[in-house]
Short mmCIF file of C-alpha atoms in Angstrom, two decimals:
data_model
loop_
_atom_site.label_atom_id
_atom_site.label_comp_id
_atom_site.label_asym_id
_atom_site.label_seq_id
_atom_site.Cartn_x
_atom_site.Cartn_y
_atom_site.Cartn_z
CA UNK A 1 -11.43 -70.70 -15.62
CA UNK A 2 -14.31 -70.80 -18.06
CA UNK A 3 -12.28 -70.81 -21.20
CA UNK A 4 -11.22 -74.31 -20.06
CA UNK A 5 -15.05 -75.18 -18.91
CA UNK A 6 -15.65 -74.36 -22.95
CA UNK A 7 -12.37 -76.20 -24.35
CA UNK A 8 -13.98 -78.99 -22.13
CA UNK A 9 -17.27 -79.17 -23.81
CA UNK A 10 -19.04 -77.64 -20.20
CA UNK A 11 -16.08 -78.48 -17.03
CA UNK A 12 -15.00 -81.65 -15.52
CA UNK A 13 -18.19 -84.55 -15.69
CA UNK A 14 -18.79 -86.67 -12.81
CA UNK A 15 -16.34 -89.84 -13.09
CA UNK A 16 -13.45 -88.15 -14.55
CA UNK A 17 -9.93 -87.70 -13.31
CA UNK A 18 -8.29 -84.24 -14.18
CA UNK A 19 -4.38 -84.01 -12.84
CA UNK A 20 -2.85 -80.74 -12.70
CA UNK A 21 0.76 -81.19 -13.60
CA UNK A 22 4.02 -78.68 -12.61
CA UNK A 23 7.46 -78.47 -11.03
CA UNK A 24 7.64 -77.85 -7.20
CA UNK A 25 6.33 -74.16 -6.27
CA UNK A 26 4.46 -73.49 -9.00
CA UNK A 27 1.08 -73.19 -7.72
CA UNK A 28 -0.32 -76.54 -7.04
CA UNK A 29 -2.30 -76.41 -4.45
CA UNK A 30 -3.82 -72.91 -5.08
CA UNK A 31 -5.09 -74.22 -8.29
CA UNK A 32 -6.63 -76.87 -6.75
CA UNK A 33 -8.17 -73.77 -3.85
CA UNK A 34 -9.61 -72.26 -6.63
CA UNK A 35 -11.33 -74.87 -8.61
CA UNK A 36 -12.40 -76.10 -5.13
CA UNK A 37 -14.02 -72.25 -4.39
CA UNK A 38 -15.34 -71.74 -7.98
CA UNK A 39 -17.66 -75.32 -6.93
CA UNK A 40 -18.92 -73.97 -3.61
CA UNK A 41 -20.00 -70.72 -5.37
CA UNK A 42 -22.13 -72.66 -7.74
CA UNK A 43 -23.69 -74.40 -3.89
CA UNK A 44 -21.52 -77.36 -4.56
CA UNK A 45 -20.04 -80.46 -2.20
CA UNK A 46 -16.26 -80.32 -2.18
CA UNK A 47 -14.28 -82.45 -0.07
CA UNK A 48 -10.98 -81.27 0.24
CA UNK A 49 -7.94 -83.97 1.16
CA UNK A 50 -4.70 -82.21 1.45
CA UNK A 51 -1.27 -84.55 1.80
CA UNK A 52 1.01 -82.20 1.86
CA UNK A 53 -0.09 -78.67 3.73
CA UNK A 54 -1.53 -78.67 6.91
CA UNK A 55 -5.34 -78.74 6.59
CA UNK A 56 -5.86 -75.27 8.69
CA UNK A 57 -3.44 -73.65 6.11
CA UNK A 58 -5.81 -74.86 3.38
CA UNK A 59 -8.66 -73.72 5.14
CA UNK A 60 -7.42 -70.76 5.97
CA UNK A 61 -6.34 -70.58 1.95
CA UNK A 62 -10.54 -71.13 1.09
CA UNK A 63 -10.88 -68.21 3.75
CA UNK A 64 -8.12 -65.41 1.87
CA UNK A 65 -10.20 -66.71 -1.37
CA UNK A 66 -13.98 -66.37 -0.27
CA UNK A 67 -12.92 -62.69 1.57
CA UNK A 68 -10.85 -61.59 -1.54
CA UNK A 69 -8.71 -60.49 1.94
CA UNK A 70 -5.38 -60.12 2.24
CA UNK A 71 -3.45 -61.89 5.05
CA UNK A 72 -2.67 -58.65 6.07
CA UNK A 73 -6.20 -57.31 6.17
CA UNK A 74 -7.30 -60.21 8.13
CA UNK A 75 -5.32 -59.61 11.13
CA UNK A 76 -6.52 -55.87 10.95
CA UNK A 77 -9.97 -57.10 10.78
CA UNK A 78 -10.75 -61.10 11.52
CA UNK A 79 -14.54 -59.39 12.10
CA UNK A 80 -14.73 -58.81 8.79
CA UNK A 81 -12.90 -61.89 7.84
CA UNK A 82 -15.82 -64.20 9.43
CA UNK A 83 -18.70 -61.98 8.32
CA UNK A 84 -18.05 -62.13 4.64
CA UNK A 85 -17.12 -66.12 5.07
CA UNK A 86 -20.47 -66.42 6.48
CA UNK A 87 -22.63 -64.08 3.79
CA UNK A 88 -20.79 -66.00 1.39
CA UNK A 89 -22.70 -69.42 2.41
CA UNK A 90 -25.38 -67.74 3.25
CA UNK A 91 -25.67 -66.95 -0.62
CA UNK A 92 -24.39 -70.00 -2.32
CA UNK A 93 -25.07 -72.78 -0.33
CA UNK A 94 -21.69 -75.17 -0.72
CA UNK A 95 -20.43 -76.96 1.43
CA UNK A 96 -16.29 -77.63 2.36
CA UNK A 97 -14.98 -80.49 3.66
CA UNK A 98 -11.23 -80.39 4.32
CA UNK A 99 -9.06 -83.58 5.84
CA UNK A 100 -5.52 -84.23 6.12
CA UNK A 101 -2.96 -86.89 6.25
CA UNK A 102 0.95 -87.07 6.72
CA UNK A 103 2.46 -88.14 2.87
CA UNK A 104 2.59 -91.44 2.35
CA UNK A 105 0.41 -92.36 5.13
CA UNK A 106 -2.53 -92.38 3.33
CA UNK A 107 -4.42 -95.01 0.58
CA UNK A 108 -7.37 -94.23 -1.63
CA UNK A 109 -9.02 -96.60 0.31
CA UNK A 110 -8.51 -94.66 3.44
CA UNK A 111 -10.01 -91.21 1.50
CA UNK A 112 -12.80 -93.07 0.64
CA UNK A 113 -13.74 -94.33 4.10
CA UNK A 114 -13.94 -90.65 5.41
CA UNK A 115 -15.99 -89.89 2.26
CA UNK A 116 -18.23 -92.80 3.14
CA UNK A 117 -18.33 -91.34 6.83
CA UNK A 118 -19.64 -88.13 5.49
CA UNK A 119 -21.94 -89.46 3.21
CA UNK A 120 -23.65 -91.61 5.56
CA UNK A 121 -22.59 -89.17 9.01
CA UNK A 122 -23.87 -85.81 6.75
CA UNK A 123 -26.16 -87.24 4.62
CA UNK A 124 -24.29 -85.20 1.86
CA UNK A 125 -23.24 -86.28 -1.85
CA UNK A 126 -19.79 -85.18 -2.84
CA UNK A 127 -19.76 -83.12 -6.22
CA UNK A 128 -16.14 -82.56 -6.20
CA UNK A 129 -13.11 -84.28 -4.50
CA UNK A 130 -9.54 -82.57 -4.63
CA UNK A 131 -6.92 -84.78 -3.81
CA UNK A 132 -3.49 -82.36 -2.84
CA UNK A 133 -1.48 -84.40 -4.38
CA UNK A 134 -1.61 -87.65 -5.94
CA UNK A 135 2.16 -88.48 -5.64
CA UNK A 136 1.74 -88.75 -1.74
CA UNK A 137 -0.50 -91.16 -0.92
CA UNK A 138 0.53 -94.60 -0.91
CA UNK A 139 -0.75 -97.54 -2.50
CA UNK A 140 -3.17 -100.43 -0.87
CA UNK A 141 -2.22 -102.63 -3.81
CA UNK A 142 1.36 -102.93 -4.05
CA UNK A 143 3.38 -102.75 -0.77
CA UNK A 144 6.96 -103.36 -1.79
CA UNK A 145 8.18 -100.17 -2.23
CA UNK A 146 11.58 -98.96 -3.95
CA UNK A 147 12.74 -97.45 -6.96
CA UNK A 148 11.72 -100.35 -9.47
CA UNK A 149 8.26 -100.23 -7.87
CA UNK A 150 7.55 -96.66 -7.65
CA UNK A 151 6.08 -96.63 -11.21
CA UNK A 152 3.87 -99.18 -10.65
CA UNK A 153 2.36 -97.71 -7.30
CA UNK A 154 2.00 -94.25 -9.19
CA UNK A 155 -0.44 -95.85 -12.08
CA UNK A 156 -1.82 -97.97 -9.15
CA UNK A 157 -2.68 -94.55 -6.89
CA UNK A 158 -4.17 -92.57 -10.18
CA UNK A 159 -6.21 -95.31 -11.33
CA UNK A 160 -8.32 -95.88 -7.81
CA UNK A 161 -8.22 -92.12 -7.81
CA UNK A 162 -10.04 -92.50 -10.72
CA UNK A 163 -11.96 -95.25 -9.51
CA UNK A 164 -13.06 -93.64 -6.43
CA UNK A 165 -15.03 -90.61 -8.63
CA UNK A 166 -17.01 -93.07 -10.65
CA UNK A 167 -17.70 -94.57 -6.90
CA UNK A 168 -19.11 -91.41 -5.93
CA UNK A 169 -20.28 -90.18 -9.40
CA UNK A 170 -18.56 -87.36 -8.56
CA UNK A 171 -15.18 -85.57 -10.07
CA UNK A 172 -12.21 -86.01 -8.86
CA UNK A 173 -8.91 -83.37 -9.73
CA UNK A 174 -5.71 -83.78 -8.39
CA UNK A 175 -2.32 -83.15 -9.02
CA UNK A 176 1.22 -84.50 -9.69
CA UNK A 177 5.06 -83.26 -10.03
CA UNK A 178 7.08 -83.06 -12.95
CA UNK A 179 10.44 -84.15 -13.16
CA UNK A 180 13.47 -82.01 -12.47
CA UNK A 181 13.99 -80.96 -16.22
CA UNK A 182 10.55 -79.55 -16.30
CA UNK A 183 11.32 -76.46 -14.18
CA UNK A 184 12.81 -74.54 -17.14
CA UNK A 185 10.44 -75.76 -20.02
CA UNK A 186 8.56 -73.10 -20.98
CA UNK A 187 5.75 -75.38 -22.28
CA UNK A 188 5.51 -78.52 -20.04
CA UNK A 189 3.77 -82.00 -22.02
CA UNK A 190 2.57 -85.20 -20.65
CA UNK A 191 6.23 -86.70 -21.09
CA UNK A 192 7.15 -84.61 -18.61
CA UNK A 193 5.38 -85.52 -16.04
CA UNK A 194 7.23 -87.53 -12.53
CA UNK A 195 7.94 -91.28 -12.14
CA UNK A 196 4.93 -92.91 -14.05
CA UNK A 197 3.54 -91.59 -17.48
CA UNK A 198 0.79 -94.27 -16.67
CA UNK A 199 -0.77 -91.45 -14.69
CA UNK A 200 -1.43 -89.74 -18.34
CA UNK A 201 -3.11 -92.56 -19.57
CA UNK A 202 -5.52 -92.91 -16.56
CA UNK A 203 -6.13 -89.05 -16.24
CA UNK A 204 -9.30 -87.66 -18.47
CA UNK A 205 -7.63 -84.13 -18.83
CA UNK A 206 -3.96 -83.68 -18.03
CA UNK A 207 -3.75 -79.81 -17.40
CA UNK A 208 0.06 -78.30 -16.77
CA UNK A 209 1.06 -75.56 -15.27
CA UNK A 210 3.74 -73.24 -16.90
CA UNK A 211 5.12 -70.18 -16.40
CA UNK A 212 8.99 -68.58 -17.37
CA UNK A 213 10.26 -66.75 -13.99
CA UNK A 214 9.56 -63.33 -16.25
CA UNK A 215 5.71 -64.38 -16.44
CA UNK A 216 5.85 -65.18 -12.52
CA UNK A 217 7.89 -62.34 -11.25
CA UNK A 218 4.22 -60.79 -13.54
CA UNK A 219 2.10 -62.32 -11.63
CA UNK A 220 1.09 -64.77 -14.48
CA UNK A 221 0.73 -68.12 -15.45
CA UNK A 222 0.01 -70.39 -18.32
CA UNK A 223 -2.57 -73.46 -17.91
CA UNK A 224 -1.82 -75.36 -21.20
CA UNK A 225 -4.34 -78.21 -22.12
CA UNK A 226 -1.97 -80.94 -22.54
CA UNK A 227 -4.11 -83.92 -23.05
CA UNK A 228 -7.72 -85.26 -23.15
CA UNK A 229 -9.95 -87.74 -23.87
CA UNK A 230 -12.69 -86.17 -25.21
CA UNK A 231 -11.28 -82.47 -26.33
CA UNK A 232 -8.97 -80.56 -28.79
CA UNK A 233 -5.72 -79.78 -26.59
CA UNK A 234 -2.88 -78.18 -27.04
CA UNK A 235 -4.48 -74.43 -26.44
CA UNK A 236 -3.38 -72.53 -23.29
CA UNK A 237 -5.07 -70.23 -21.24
CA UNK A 238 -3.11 -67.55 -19.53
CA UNK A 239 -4.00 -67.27 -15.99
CA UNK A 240 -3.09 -64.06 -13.15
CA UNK A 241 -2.71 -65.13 -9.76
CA UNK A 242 -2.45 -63.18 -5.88
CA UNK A 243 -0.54 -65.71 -4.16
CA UNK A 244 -1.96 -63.64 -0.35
CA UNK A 245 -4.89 -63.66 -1.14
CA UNK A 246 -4.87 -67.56 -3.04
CA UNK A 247 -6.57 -66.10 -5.94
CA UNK A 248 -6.37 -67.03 -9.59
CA UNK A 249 -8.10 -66.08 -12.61
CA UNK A 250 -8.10 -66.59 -16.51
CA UNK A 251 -6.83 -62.97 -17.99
CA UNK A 252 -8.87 -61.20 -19.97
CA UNK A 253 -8.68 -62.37 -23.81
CA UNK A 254 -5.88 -60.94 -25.35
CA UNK A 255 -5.07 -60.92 -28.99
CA UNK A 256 -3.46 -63.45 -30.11
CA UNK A 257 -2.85 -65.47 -26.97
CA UNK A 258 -6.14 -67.14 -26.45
CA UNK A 259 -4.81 -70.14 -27.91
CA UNK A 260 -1.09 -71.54 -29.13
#
């Protein structure tokens, strides 16, 4: 998306904390496939953790994206499949990590000891880590958990989110739920987001995802730039997606909808 890069002043630095924010089914994750595939084309580290979809799924996600295939295609021709996987690193250079755990059965601190065993097993340096989602890992801080204490594990889970990309001077994007009402906003702000808005004020760039079911029956999205510590927000970028083949990209400017 390099509209956003430029809203950004240049992209997501090392030691930030960018949270992609929308109601269930909205695209999540292949956000999170994309930003992870736009870093390995530039011969990036990314070290996928997914939480909630099996980690062959997501793999096999990075796989539709890298081909530009079709699931469809890549039955017909898996040869194919694997041989433009293959030029693809063979050209770039990056590097994909991708681990998963149940929901809730994960800390940070558990993510960052696989990191560590790459780092010092691989010998690598992480440039990006994508955490898919936030919301379901749990916290190493606070163990009591029930419905007073979910707030408080929420800001504790973001914050050593946070903490663990200045750890690795790398960045680290995630993502988190709204609540229920969200669904049929058609612009969705920070005070929308699930259980804690202490994940807002942790986050470096809060970054939701909206669309009307007219824009997604379209094919089309809306990534509006709903907070920031260091950049003008409130612009949206309208984004096209292929859910089979996990692709998304900013459209084309159009008149008068670069910005709102």
């Amino acid at each position: 998306f390099p509209r956003l890069d430029k809203w950004m002043d240049g992209g997501m630095d090392p030691g930030t904390e960018t949270v992609f924010m929308a109601p269930p089914k909205f695209g999540k994750s292949t956000v999170l496939v994309n930003i992870g595939y736009a870093n390995l084309l530039r011969g990036k580290t990314v070290i996928h953790f997914t939480l909630e979809i099996n980690e062959l799924k997501i793999m096999w996600r990075y796989g539709k994206r890298i081909s530009w295939m079709a699931t469809r295609d890549v039955r017909k021709d898996p040869r194919e499949f694997r041989s433009k996987i293959k030029k693809f690193y063979g050209l770039h250079k990056g590097e994909l990590f991708v681990k998963g755990y149940p929901p809730k059965a994960a800390t940070v601190e558990v993510l960052k000891s696989y990191v560590y065993w790459l780092v010092n097993r691989k010998q690598i340096k992480p440039d990006l880590i994508i955490v898919d989602y936030g919301d379901l890992l749990r916290s190493h801080n606070i163990k009591d958990r029930n419905a007073d204490s979910e707030r408080l594990i929420q800001g504790d889970v973001f914050e050593s989110l946070r903490a663990m990309g200045q750890e690795f001077d790398c960045t680290l994007v995630t993502a988190s739920q709204c609540n229920r009402a969200a669904a049929s906003k058609p612009i969705i702000h920070m005070e929308d987001i699930a259980e804690s808005y202490q994940k807002c004020m942790i986050a470096d760039h809060i970054i939701a995802i909206c669309g009307t079911e007219e824009e997604r029956k379209k094919k089309r999205l809306r990534l509006f730039f709903a907070g920031s510590r260091e950049a003008e927000t409130g612009r949206t970028l309208r984004v096209e997606f292929d859910w089979d083949r996990s692709r998304m990209s900013q459209v084309k400017k159009e008149e008068g909808h670069e910005s709102s």
